[in-house]
Coordinates of C-alpha atoms in Angstrom, one line a residue:
X1 CA -8.5 -9.3 33.2
X2 CA -8.7 -6.9 36.1
X3 CA -9.8 -3.8 34.1
X4 CA -10.9 -2.9 30.6
X5 CA -8.4 -2.9 27.7
X6 CA -8.7 -1.2 24.3
X7 CA -7.9 -3.3 21.2
X8 CA -6.0 -1.0 18.9
X9 CA -5.0 -3.4 16.2
X10 CA -5.7 -7.0 15.1
X11 CA -4.3 -9.5 12.7
X12 CA -6.5 -12.5 11.8
X13 CA -4.2 -15.3 10.6
X14 CA -4.4 -18.5 8.7
X15 CA -2.7 -20.1 5.8
X16 CA -3.5 -21.1 2.2
X17 CA -6.9 -22.7 2.7
X18 CA -8.4 -20.0 4.8
X19 CA -11.2 -18.1 3.0
X20 CA -12.9 -16.1 5.8
X21 CA -12.0 -15.3 9.4
X22 CA -14.0 -13.6 12.1
X23 CA -13.0 -12.7 15.7
X24 CA -16.2 -12.1 17.5
X25 CA -16.4 -10.4 20.9
X26 CA -19.1 -11.8 23.1
X27 CA -20.0 -9.4 25.9
X28 CA -21.2 -10.3 29.4
X29 CA -24.6 -8.8 28.5
X30 CA -24.8 -11.4 25.6
X31 CA -24.4 -8.8 22.8
X32 CA -21.7 -9.4 20.2
X33 CA -19.3 -7.3 18.2
X34 CA -18.1 -8.7 14.8
X35 CA -16.0 -5.8 13.6
X36 CA -12.8 -7.9 13.3
X37 CA -13.5 -9.8 10.1
X38 CA -11.8 -10.6 6.8
X39 CA -14.5 -11.6 4.3
X40 CA -12.0 -12.6 1.7
X41 CA -8.8 -13.7 3.4
X42 CA -5.6 -13.4 1.3
X43 CA -2.4 -14.6 2.9
X44 CA -0.2 -12.5 0.7
X45 CA -2.0 -9.3 1.9
X46 CA -2.5 -9.8 5.6
X47 CA -1.1 -7.5 8.3
X48 CA -2.1 -5.8 11.5
X49 CA -5.2 -3.8 10.9
X50 CA -6.2 -0.7 13.0
X51 CA -9.4 -0.9 15.0
X52 CA -11.0 2.4 14.4
X53 CA -12.4 3.3 16.8
X54 CA -10.6 1.2 19.4
X55 CA -12.6 -1.8 20.6
X56 CA -13.1 -1.9 24.3
X57 CA -12.8 -5.3 26.0
X58 CA -14.3 -5.5 29.5
X59 CA -13.5 -8.1 32.1
X60 CA -15.6 -11.2 31.4
X61 CA -15.9 -10.5 27.7
X62 CA -14.8 -13.4 25.4
X63 CA -13.2 -13.4 22.0
X64 CA -14.1 -16.4 19.7
X65 CA -12.4 -16.8 16.4
X66 CA -14.2 -18.6 13.5
X67 CA -12.3 -19.8 10.4
X68 CA -13.8 -20.9 7.1
X69 CA -11.5 -23.1 5.0
X70 CA -11.8 -24.6 1.5
X71 CA -9.9 -27.8 0.7
X72 CA -12.1 -29.1 -2.1
X73 CA -9.2 -29.0 -4.6
X74 CA -6.9 -30.9 -2.3
X75 CA -6.4 -34.7 -2.6
X76 CA -4.6 -35.1 0.7
X77 CA -5.2 -34.4 4.4
X78 CA -4.2 -31.0 5.7
X79 CA -3.4 -30.8 9.4
X80 CA -3.5 -28.0 11.8
X81 CA -0.1 -26.9 13.0
X82 CA 2.8 -24.4 12.8
X83 CA 4.3 -25.3 9.4
X84 CA 3.4 -23.3 6.3
X85 CA 1.9 -26.5 4.8
X86 CA -0.4 -26.8 7.9
X87 CA -3.4 -24.7 8.6
X88 CA -4.1 -22.5 11.5
X89 CA -6.8 -20.1 12.8
X90 CA -5.3 -17.3 15.0
X91 CA -6.1 -13.9 16.3
X92 CA -3.3 -11.5 17.3
X93 CA -4.2 -8.4 19.2
X94 CA -2.5 -5.1 20.1
X95 CA -4.1 -3.5 23.1
X96 CA -3.5 -1.0 26.0
X97 CA -3.2 -0.5 28.9
X98 CA -1.1 -3.4 30.1
X99 CA -3.1 -5.8 32.2
X100 CA -0.5 -7.4 34.4
X101 CA -0.8 -11.1 35.1
X102 CA -4.2 -11.7 33.7
X103 CA -3.9 -12.4 29.9
X104 CA -4.3 -15.9 28.6
X105 CA -3.8 -17.8 25.4
X106 CA -6.0 -20.6 24.3
X107 CA -5.3 -23.5 21.9
X108 CA -8.1 -25.7 20.6
X109 CA -8.0 -28.6 18.1
X110 CA -11.0 -29.7 16.1
X111 CA -11.1 -33.3 15.1
X112 CA -13.4 -34.7 12.5
X113 CA -13.8 -38.5 12.6
X114 CA -16.7 -40.5 11.3
X115 CA -18.7 -37.3 10.6
X116 CA -18.4 -36.4 14.3
X117 CA -16.8 -33.1 15.3
X118 CA -15.0 -32.9 18.7
X119 CA -12.9 -30.1 20.2
X120 CA -10.1 -30.4 22.7
X121 CA -7.9 -27.7 24.1
X122 CA -7.0 -25.5 27.0
X123 CA -6.4 -21.9 28.1
X124 CA -3.2 -21.1 30.0
X125 CA -1.9 -18.0 31.6
X126 CA 0.6 -16.2 29.4
X127 CA 4.1 -17.3 30.4
X128 CA 5.3 -13.8 30.9
X129 CA 2.2 -12.8 32.8
X130 CA 1.3 -9.9 30.5

């Protein structure tokens, strides 16, 4: 980002196994803001939520999303993906002013194998440069 933006709304999103979701802003001065949180996520009731007051995001700040799932009642593997039967952990934001050419989207996959957790992913410039 080239200048501060103000987050006006957020939608924290997952599917049926999601129980809690937090989008944490980590500031360049190492302070954090955890005001974007859904303690008891309910897929049937989620929508964009206003940030009151607006949340200022400065150049260099990071947003990290944490999702907590519960699959104890499932007897099959649940994958991450785009289908309703998959799971996901996403943060959608409404913000102003436009920050031409400097917004990115990041996708990361968490793989658990033999009790070892690994992450892979990448951040790319938004295809429309917004």
